[in-house]
């Protein structure tokens, strides 16, 4: 009998090793292809244009509110002017396009005076301009010299269409604060700064609570009050790694088919849920038991659904410290390289109510279910049989981050989020906690995007 077992082992081992190597080739090859394509393509022109307009709008609203406060408190004029100059200089450093430079000129005219604005417009005029940019420069120069009334309706509409709030601000030049359109612009700026202040204070409070929760978690872990309930198991060979590689092939293939067929909306991604039963069937055919699959997929109740959801939200709160560090690194990379992180979801923010409901469902249901099952479920389970939690979590988190379309500068932030989710998987065993944390993170990010970009 022992001879027969040994012979079977000798026959199966090469197959398992070949499947293992092939799976890694597929995973790393697809991940590398995604990274290369994202780096080469960059952000879509529409998304990049939208983000440029929105960044300028937020800067402009802060400037308008600061100018309003300066009018109410003349004694603060010098301090306000210094801050405005700093903000304008910062925006000028970030300007990447002619449109950005024109918006800087508009903000300069609003805060530092017409002469300074005309100087910046002359600098813009010295470069090679499109016909639209030439028209915008001419319109703004006309406003500063003769007033907005001298523009035609088409010229005014073009200014607003291309520059949004900044275009409206240019057209309101010289209008008293208690008259339209200046009155509406200042009202919008006031409520924007109120939202910004509330969010800023709330984030500081949450960060403070997170630091306390993180420290408490570390103390409990050191005292043995927090321990891993995850069971790595053994003896599965390459079945679950093959399943993850198959998932990537099917997911990427589905995306290519949908794009070729012209179905480019995010709602079509729901079709990817059909991949999960395919993966379940594959791992069944590869000889795993139902219990082994439930353990690998993370599809179990843990210590109870409500308790697991609470653990996920509490763990996410404590993990905000780690996420904040990742986001800080991403911000440093953005500032150092000028490359902006972007997501295709931003272009969906301008849709109607049902579009927004679909976005929340995609962010808080679809993404947590399929991504946690495949990354913190199957891939994590395969690697965790062989390596420590830290090594496993790092590998899974980096692969998770680079496969997202936000660009390479977002990799530190996404890796930090994924590390928190991997810690929850290790702690709870079930995927309910990571799914709850993932949904909470996406809900907060989407809500903040709607508050400031909608």
Coordinates of C-alpha atoms in Angstrom, one line a residue:
X1 CA 0.0 0.0 0.0
X2 CA 2.8 2.4 0.8
X3 CA 4.4 1.8 -2.5
X4 CA 1.2 2.7 -4.3
X5 CA 0.8 6.0 -2.4
X6 CA 4.4 6.9 -3.2
X7 CA 3.8 6.2 -6.9
X8 CA 0.7 8.3 -7.0
X9 CA 2.6 11.1 -5.4
X10 CA 5.3 10.9 -8.0
X11 CA 2.7 11.1 -10.8
X12 CA 0.7 14.0 -9.4
X13 CA 3.5 16.2 -8.2
X14 CA 4.8 17.3 -11.6
X15 CA 1.2 18.2 -12.7
X16 CA 0.7 20.2 -9.5
X17 CA 4.0 22.0 -10.0
X18 CA 3.2 22.7 -13.7
X19 CA -0.3 24.1 -12.8
X20 CA 1.3 26.2 -10.0
X21 CA 3.9 27.7 -12.4
X22 CA 1.3 28.3 -15.2
X23 CA -1.1 30.0 -12.7
X24 CA 1.6 32.4 -11.5
X25 CA 2.6 33.1 -15.1
X26 CA -1.1 34.0 -15.9
X27 CA -1.5 36.1 -12.8
X28 CA 1.7 38.1 -13.1
X29 CA 1.3 38.4 -16.8
X30 CA -2.1 39.9 -16.6
X31 CA -1.2 42.1 -13.7
X32 CA 1.8 43.4 -15.6
X33 CA -0.3 44.0 -18.7
X34 CA -2.9 45.9 -16.7
X35 CA -0.1 48.1 -15.1
X36 CA 1.5 48.7 -18.5
X37 CA -1.8 49.6 -20.1
X38 CA -2.8 51.9 -17.2
X39 CA 0.5 53.7 -17.3
X40 CA 0.5 54.1 -21.0
X41 CA -3.1 55.2 -21.3
X42 CA -3.2 57.4 -18.2
X43 CA -6.5 58.9 -17.2
X44 CA -9.1 59.2 -19.9
X45 CA -9.3 62.8 -21.4
X46 CA -12.9 63.2 -20.2
X47 CA -12.1 62.2 -16.6
X48 CA -8.9 64.2 -16.5
X49 CA -10.8 67.3 -17.9
X50 CA -13.5 66.8 -15.3
X51 CA -11.1 66.5 -12.4
X52 CA -9.2 69.6 -13.6
X53 CA -12.4 71.6 -13.7
X54 CA -13.5 70.3 -10.3
X55 CA -10.2 71.0 -8.6
X56 CA -10.2 74.6 -10.0
X57 CA -13.8 75.0 -8.8
X58 CA -12.9 74.0 -5.2
X59 CA -9.9 76.3 -5.2
X60 CA -12.1 79.1 -6.6
X61 CA -14.8 78.6 -3.9
X62 CA -12.2 78.8 -1.2
X63 CA -10.8 82.0 -2.8
X64 CA -14.2 83.6 -3.1
X65 CA -15.0 82.8 0.6
X66 CA -11.7 84.2 1.7
X67 CA -12.3 87.4 -0.3
X68 CA -15.7 87.7 1.3
X69 CA -14.2 87.3 4.8
X70 CA -11.6 89.9 3.9
X71 CA -14.3 92.4 3.0
X72 CA -15.9 91.8 6.4
X73 CA -12.7 92.1 8.3
X74 CA -10.4 94.6 6.8
X75 CA -7.8 94.1 9.5
X76 CA -7.0 90.7 8.2
X77 CA -6.3 92.0 4.6
X78 CA -2.5 91.4 4.7
X79 CA -2.8 87.8 6.1
X80 CA -5.6 86.9 3.6
X81 CA -3.6 88.3 0.7
X82 CA -0.6 86.2 1.6
X83 CA -2.7 83.1 1.9
X84 CA -4.3 83.9 -1.5
X85 CA -0.9 84.4 -3.1
X86 CA 0.2 81.1 -1.7
X87 CA -2.9 79.3 -3.1
X88 CA -2.5 80.9 -6.5
X89 CA 1.1 79.9 -6.7
X90 CA 0.2 76.3 -5.7
X91 CA -2.4 76.1 -8.4
X92 CA 0.0 77.6 -10.9
X93 CA 2.5 74.9 -10.1
X94 CA -0.1 72.2 -10.6
X95 CA -1.3 73.7 -13.9
X96 CA -0.7 71.1 -16.7
X97 CA -2.8 72.5 -19.6
X98 CA -3.6 75.9 -21.2
X99 CA -7.1 75.6 -19.7
X100 CA -5.5 75.3 -16.2
X101 CA -3.4 78.5 -16.9
X102 CA -6.5 80.4 -17.9
X103 CA -8.3 79.4 -14.7
X104 CA -5.2 80.5 -12.7
X105 CA -5.5 83.9 -14.5
X106 CA -9.2 84.1 -13.5
X107 CA -8.5 83.4 -9.9
X108 CA -5.6 85.9 -9.9
X109 CA -8.0 88.6 -11.2
X110 CA -10.5 87.7 -8.5
X111 CA -8.0 87.8 -5.6
X112 CA -4.8 89.7 -6.6
X113 CA -6.2 92.3 -9.1
X114 CA -6.7 92.8 -12.8
X115 CA -3.1 93.8 -13.6
X116 CA -1.7 90.6 -12.2
X117 CA -4.4 88.6 -14.1
X118 CA -3.7 90.3 -17.4
X119 CA 0.0 89.6 -16.9
X120 CA -0.8 85.9 -16.6
X121 CA -3.1 86.0 -19.6
X122 CA -0.3 87.5 -21.7
X123 CA 1.9 84.6 -20.6
X124 CA -0.8 82.2 -21.8
X125 CA -1.1 84.1 -25.1
X126 CA 2.5 83.7 -25.8
X127 CA 2.1 79.9 -26.1
X128 CA 0.5 77.9 -28.9
X129 CA -3.2 78.1 -28.3
X130 CA -6.3 76.4 -29.8
X131 CA -9.1 78.5 -31.2
X132 CA -11.1 77.9 -28.1
X133 CA -8.3 79.0 -25.8
X134 CA -7.8 82.1 -27.9
X135 CA -11.5 82.9 -27.6
X136 CA -11.4 82.4 -23.8
X137 CA -8.4 84.7 -23.4
X138 CA -10.0 87.3 -25.5
X139 CA -13.3 87.1 -23.5
X140 CA -11.5 87.4 -20.2
X141 CA -9.4 90.4 -21.4
X142 CA -12.7 92.0 -22.6
X143 CA -14.3 91.4 -19.2
X144 CA -11.4 93.0 -17.3
X145 CA -11.2 96.0 -19.7
X146 CA -14.8 96.7 -20.7
X147 CA -17.0 94.5 -18.6
X148 CA -18.9 91.2 -19.1
X149 CA -21.7 93.1 -20.9
X150 CA -19.5 93.5 -23.9
X151 CA -19.5 89.7 -24.6
X152 CA -22.0 88.0 -26.8
X153 CA -24.2 85.3 -25.3
X154 CA -22.3 82.7 -27.2
X155 CA -19.0 83.9 -25.8
X156 CA -20.4 83.9 -22.2
X157 CA -21.9 80.4 -22.6
X158 CA -18.6 79.1 -24.0
X159 CA -16.7 80.5 -21.0
X160 CA -19.1 78.8 -18.6
X161 CA -19.1 75.5 -20.6
X162 CA -15.4 75.2 -20.6
X163 CA -14.5 76.5 -17.2
X164 CA -17.7 76.0 -15.1
X165 CA -17.6 77.9 -11.8
X166 CA -14.5 79.7 -12.9
X167 CA -16.2 81.0 -16.1
X168 CA -19.2 82.2 -14.0
X169 CA -16.7 83.9 -11.6
X170 CA -15.0 85.7 -14.5
X171 CA -18.4 87.0 -15.8
X172 CA -19.2 88.3 -12.3
X173 CA -16.1 90.5 -12.2
X174 CA -16.9 93.9 -10.7
X175 CA -20.4 92.9 -9.7
X176 CA -21.3 94.0 -6.1
X177 CA -21.7 91.2 -3.5
X178 CA -25.5 91.8 -3.0
X179 CA -26.3 91.5 -6.7
X180 CA -26.5 88.5 -9.1
X181 CA -24.5 86.6 -10.3
X182 CA -22.0 87.4 -7.5
X183 CA -24.6 86.8 -4.8
X184 CA -25.2 83.2 -5.9
X185 CA -21.5 82.5 -6.4
X186 CA -20.7 83.7 -2.9
X187 CA -23.6 81.6 -1.5
X188 CA -22.2 78.5 -3.2
X189 CA -18.7 79.3 -1.9
X190 CA -20.0 79.7 1.6
X191 CA -21.8 76.4 1.7
X192 CA -18.9 74.6 0.1
X193 CA -16.5 75.9 2.8
X194 CA -19.0 74.9 5.5
X195 CA -19.1 71.3 4.0
X196 CA -15.3 71.3 3.7
X197 CA -14.9 72.5 7.4
X198 CA -17.4 69.8 8.6
X199 CA -15.7 67.1 6.7
X200 CA -12.2 68.2 7.8
X201 CA -13.1 68.4 11.5
X202 CA -15.0 65.0 11.2
X203 CA -12.0 63.4 9.6
X204 CA -9.7 64.7 12.3
X205 CA -12.0 63.3 15.0
X206 CA -12.3 60.0 13.2
X207 CA -8.5 59.8 12.9
X208 CA -8.1 60.5 16.6
X209 CA -10.5 57.7 17.5
X210 CA -8.8 55.5 15.0
X211 CA -5.4 56.1 16.6
X212 CA -6.9 55.1 20.0
X213 CA -8.6 52.0 18.5
X214 CA -5.3 51.0 16.7
X215 CA -3.3 51.3 19.9
X216 CA -5.9 49.4 21.9
X217 CA -5.9 46.7 19.3
X218 CA -2.1 46.4 19.5
X219 CA -2.3 46.1 23.3
X220 CA -5.0 43.5 23.1
X221 CA -3.0 41.6 20.5
X222 CA 0.1 41.7 22.7
X223 CA -2.0 40.4 25.7
X224 CA -3.5 37.6 23.6
X225 CA -7.0 39.0 23.7
X226 CA -7.0 39.2 19.9
X227 CA -6.1 36.1 18.1
X228 CA -6.4 34.6 14.7
X229 CA -9.4 32.4 14.0
X230 CA -8.4 31.7 10.4
X231 CA -7.4 28.1 9.6
X232 CA -5.0 27.9 6.7
X233 CA -5.5 24.2 6.1
X234 CA -3.2 22.2 3.9
X235 CA -3.0 19.7 1.0
X236 CA -5.0 21.7 -1.6
X237 CA -2.2 21.7 -4.2
X238 CA -2.7 24.5 -6.8
X239 CA -6.5 24.2 -7.0
X240 CA -7.2 27.6 -5.5
X241 CA -4.4 29.4 -7.3
X242 CA -5.6 28.0 -10.5
X243 CA -9.1 29.3 -9.6
X244 CA -7.7 32.8 -9.1
X245 CA -5.9 32.8 -12.4
X246 CA -9.0 31.6 -14.1
X247 CA -11.0 34.4 -12.4
X248 CA -8.5 37.0 -13.8
X249 CA -8.7 35.5 -17.3
X250 CA -12.5 35.5 -17.3
X251 CA -12.8 38.9 -15.7
X252 CA -10.4 40.6 -18.2
X253 CA -12.0 38.6 -21.1
X254 CA -15.5 39.7 -20.1
X255 CA -14.3 43.3 -20.0
X256 CA -12.8 43.0 -23.5
X257 CA -16.0 41.4 -24.9
X258 CA -18.2 44.1 -23.4
X259 CA -16.0 46.9 -24.7
X260 CA -16.0 45.3 -28.1
X261 CA -19.8 45.0 -28.1
X262 CA -20.2 48.7 -27.0
X263 CA -21.4 47.9 -23.5
X264 CA -19.1 50.3 -21.6
X265 CA -21.3 51.3 -18.6
X266 CA -20.3 50.2 -15.2
X267 CA -23.6 48.4 -14.7
X268 CA -22.5 45.7 -17.1
X269 CA -19.8 44.7 -14.6
X270 CA -22.6 42.9 -12.7
X271 CA -22.2 40.1 -15.2
X272 CA -18.9 39.2 -13.6
X273 CA -20.8 37.7 -10.6
X274 CA -21.4 34.7 -13.0
X275 CA -17.7 34.0 -12.6
X276 CA -18.1 32.9 -9.0
X277 CA -20.1 29.7 -9.7
X278 CA -17.6 28.9 -12.4
X279 CA -14.8 29.2 -9.9
X280 CA -16.7 27.0 -7.4
X281 CA -17.2 24.3 -10.1
X282 CA -13.5 24.5 -11.1
X283 CA -12.3 23.9 -7.6
X284 CA -14.8 21.1 -7.2
X285 CA -13.5 19.4 -10.3
X286 CA -9.9 19.8 -8.9
X287 CA -10.8 17.5 -6.0
X288 CA -11.5 19.9 -3.1
X289 CA -14.3 19.1 -0.6
X290 CA -17.3 21.5 0.0
X291 CA -15.9 22.3 3.5
X292 CA -12.4 23.1 2.0
X293 CA -14.1 25.4 -0.6
X294 CA -16.1 27.2 2.1
X295 CA -13.0 27.8 4.1
X296 CA -11.1 29.1 1.0
X297 CA -13.9 31.2 -0.3
X298 CA -14.5 32.6 3.2
X299 CA -18.2 31.9 2.8
X300 CA -19.2 31.1 6.4
X301 CA -21.0 32.9 9.2
X302 CA -18.0 33.1 11.5
X303 CA -19.3 34.0 15.0
X304 CA -22.6 35.3 13.6
X305 CA -23.4 37.7 10.9
X306 CA -24.1 40.8 13.1
X307 CA -21.0 40.1 15.2
X308 CA -18.8 39.8 12.1
X309 CA -20.2 43.0 10.6
X310 CA -19.4 44.8 13.8
X311 CA -15.9 43.4 13.9
X312 CA -15.4 44.5 10.3
X313 CA -16.5 48.1 11.0
X314 CA -14.5 48.2 14.2
X315 CA -11.4 46.8 12.5
X316 CA -11.8 49.3 9.6
X317 CA -12.0 52.1 12.1
X318 CA -8.7 51.0 13.8
X319 CA -7.2 50.5 10.3
X320 CA -7.8 54.0 9.2
X321 CA -4.4 54.9 10.7
X322 CA -2.7 52.5 8.2
X323 CA -4.9 53.7 5.4
X324 CA -4.0 57.3 6.2
X325 CA -0.3 56.5 5.9
X326 CA -0.9 54.9 2.5
X327 CA -2.9 57.9 1.3
X328 CA -0.1 60.2 2.5
X329 CA 2.4 58.4 0.4
X330 CA 0.1 58.6 -2.6
X331 CA -0.3 62.4 -2.1
X332 CA 3.5 62.7 -1.9
X333 CA 3.9 60.8 -5.2
X334 CA 1.2 63.0 -6.8
X335 CA 3.0 66.2 -5.7
X336 CA 6.4 64.9 -6.7
X337 CA 5.4 63.5 -10.1
X338 CA 2.4 65.5 -11.2
X339 CA 0.6 62.3 -12.1
X340 CA -3.0 62.3 -10.8
X341 CA -4.8 59.2 -9.5
X342 CA -8.2 58.8 -11.3
X343 CA -11.0 56.4 -11.4
X344 CA -13.6 55.7 -14.2
X345 CA -16.3 56.1 -11.5
X346 CA -15.9 59.9 -11.4
X347 CA -17.4 60.2 -14.8
X348 CA -20.6 58.5 -13.5
X349 CA -21.1 61.1 -10.7
X350 CA -23.0 63.4 -13.1
X351 CA -25.8 60.9 -13.6
X352 CA -29.3 61.1 -12.2
X353 CA -30.6 59.5 -9.0
X354 CA -30.9 56.0 -10.4
X355 CA -27.3 56.2 -11.7
X356 CA -26.2 57.1 -8.2
X357 CA -28.1 54.2 -6.7
X358 CA -26.3 52.0 -9.2
X359 CA -22.9 53.4 -8.2
X360 CA -23.6 52.8 -4.5
X361 CA -24.7 49.2 -5.3
X362 CA -21.6 48.7 -7.4
X363 CA -19.3 50.1 -4.8
X364 CA -20.9 48.6 -1.7
X365 CA -22.2 45.3 -2.9
X366 CA -20.6 44.1 -6.1
X367 CA -17.0 45.1 -5.3
X368 CA -16.9 43.8 -1.7
X369 CA -18.5 40.5 -2.7
X370 CA -16.4 39.6 -5.8
X371 CA -13.1 41.2 -4.8
X372 CA -13.1 39.9 -1.2
X373 CA -14.0 36.4 -2.4
X374 CA -11.2 36.3 -4.9
X375 CA -8.4 38.3 -3.2
X376 CA -8.9 37.9 0.6
X377 CA -10.7 34.6 -0.1
X378 CA -9.1 32.3 -2.6
X379 CA -5.7 33.9 -3.3
X380 CA -5.1 34.7 0.4
X381 CA -6.0 31.1 1.3
X382 CA -3.6 29.5 -1.2
X383 CA -0.7 31.7 -0.1
X384 CA -1.5 31.4 3.6
X385 CA -1.0 27.7 3.5
X386 CA 2.7 28.3 2.7
X387 CA 3.7 31.7 4.2
X388 CA 3.2 33.9 7.1
X389 CA 0.3 36.4 7.4
X390 CA 2.5 39.4 6.6
X391 CA 4.0 37.9 3.5
X392 CA 0.7 36.7 2.3
X393 CA -1.1 40.0 3.0
X394 CA 1.6 42.0 1.2
X395 CA 1.5 39.8 -1.9
X396 CA -2.3 39.8 -2.1
X397 CA -2.5 43.5 -1.4
X398 CA 0.0 44.6 -4.0
X399 CA -1.7 42.4 -6.7
X400 CA -5.1 43.9 -5.6
X401 CA -3.7 47.4 -5.9
X402 CA -2.0 47.2 -9.2
X403 CA -5.1 45.6 -10.9
X404 CA -7.2 48.6 -10.1
X405 CA -7.5 51.4 -12.7
X406 CA -6.6 54.3 -10.5
X407 CA -3.0 54.5 -11.7
X408 CA 0.3 53.6 -10.2
X409 CA 0.4 56.6 -7.8
X410 CA -2.7 55.1 -6.0
X411 CA -0.9 51.8 -5.3
X412 CA 0.3 52.8 -1.8
X413 CA -3.2 53.9 -0.7
X414 CA -4.9 50.8 -2.2
X415 CA -2.3 48.5 -0.7
X416 CA -2.9 50.0 2.7
X417 CA -6.7 49.4 2.4
X418 CA -6.0 45.9 1.3
X419 CA -3.7 45.2 4.2
X420 CA -6.4 46.2 6.6
X421 CA -8.9 43.8 4.9
X422 CA -6.3 41.0 5.0
X423 CA -5.9 41.6 8.7
X424 CA -9.6 41.2 9.2
X425 CA -9.6 38.0 7.2
X426 CA -6.8 36.6 9.4
X427 CA -8.6 37.7 12.6
X428 CA -12.1 36.6 11.8
X429 CA -11.7 33.7 9.3
X430 CA -15.0 34.6 7.6
X431 CA -15.1 37.1 4.8
X432 CA -18.1 38.9 6.3
X433 CA -15.9 41.3 8.3
X434 CA -13.6 42.2 5.3
X435 CA -16.7 42.6 3.1
X436 CA -18.3 45.0 5.6
X437 CA -15.1 47.0 5.9
X438 CA -14.7 47.1 2.1
X439 CA -18.3 48.3 1.7
X440 CA -17.8 51.0 4.4
X441 CA -14.6 52.3 2.8
X442 CA -16.3 52.5 -0.6
X443 CA -19.4 54.1 0.8
X444 CA -17.3 56.9 2.5
X445 CA -15.1 57.5 -0.6
X446 CA -18.1 57.7 -2.9
X447 CA -20.1 59.9 -0.5
X448 CA -17.2 62.4 -0.2
X449 CA -16.8 62.4 -4.0
X450 CA -20.4 63.2 -4.4
X451 CA -20.2 66.0 -1.8
X452 CA -17.4 67.8 -3.5
X453 CA -17.5 66.7 -7.2
X454 CA -21.3 66.3 -7.9

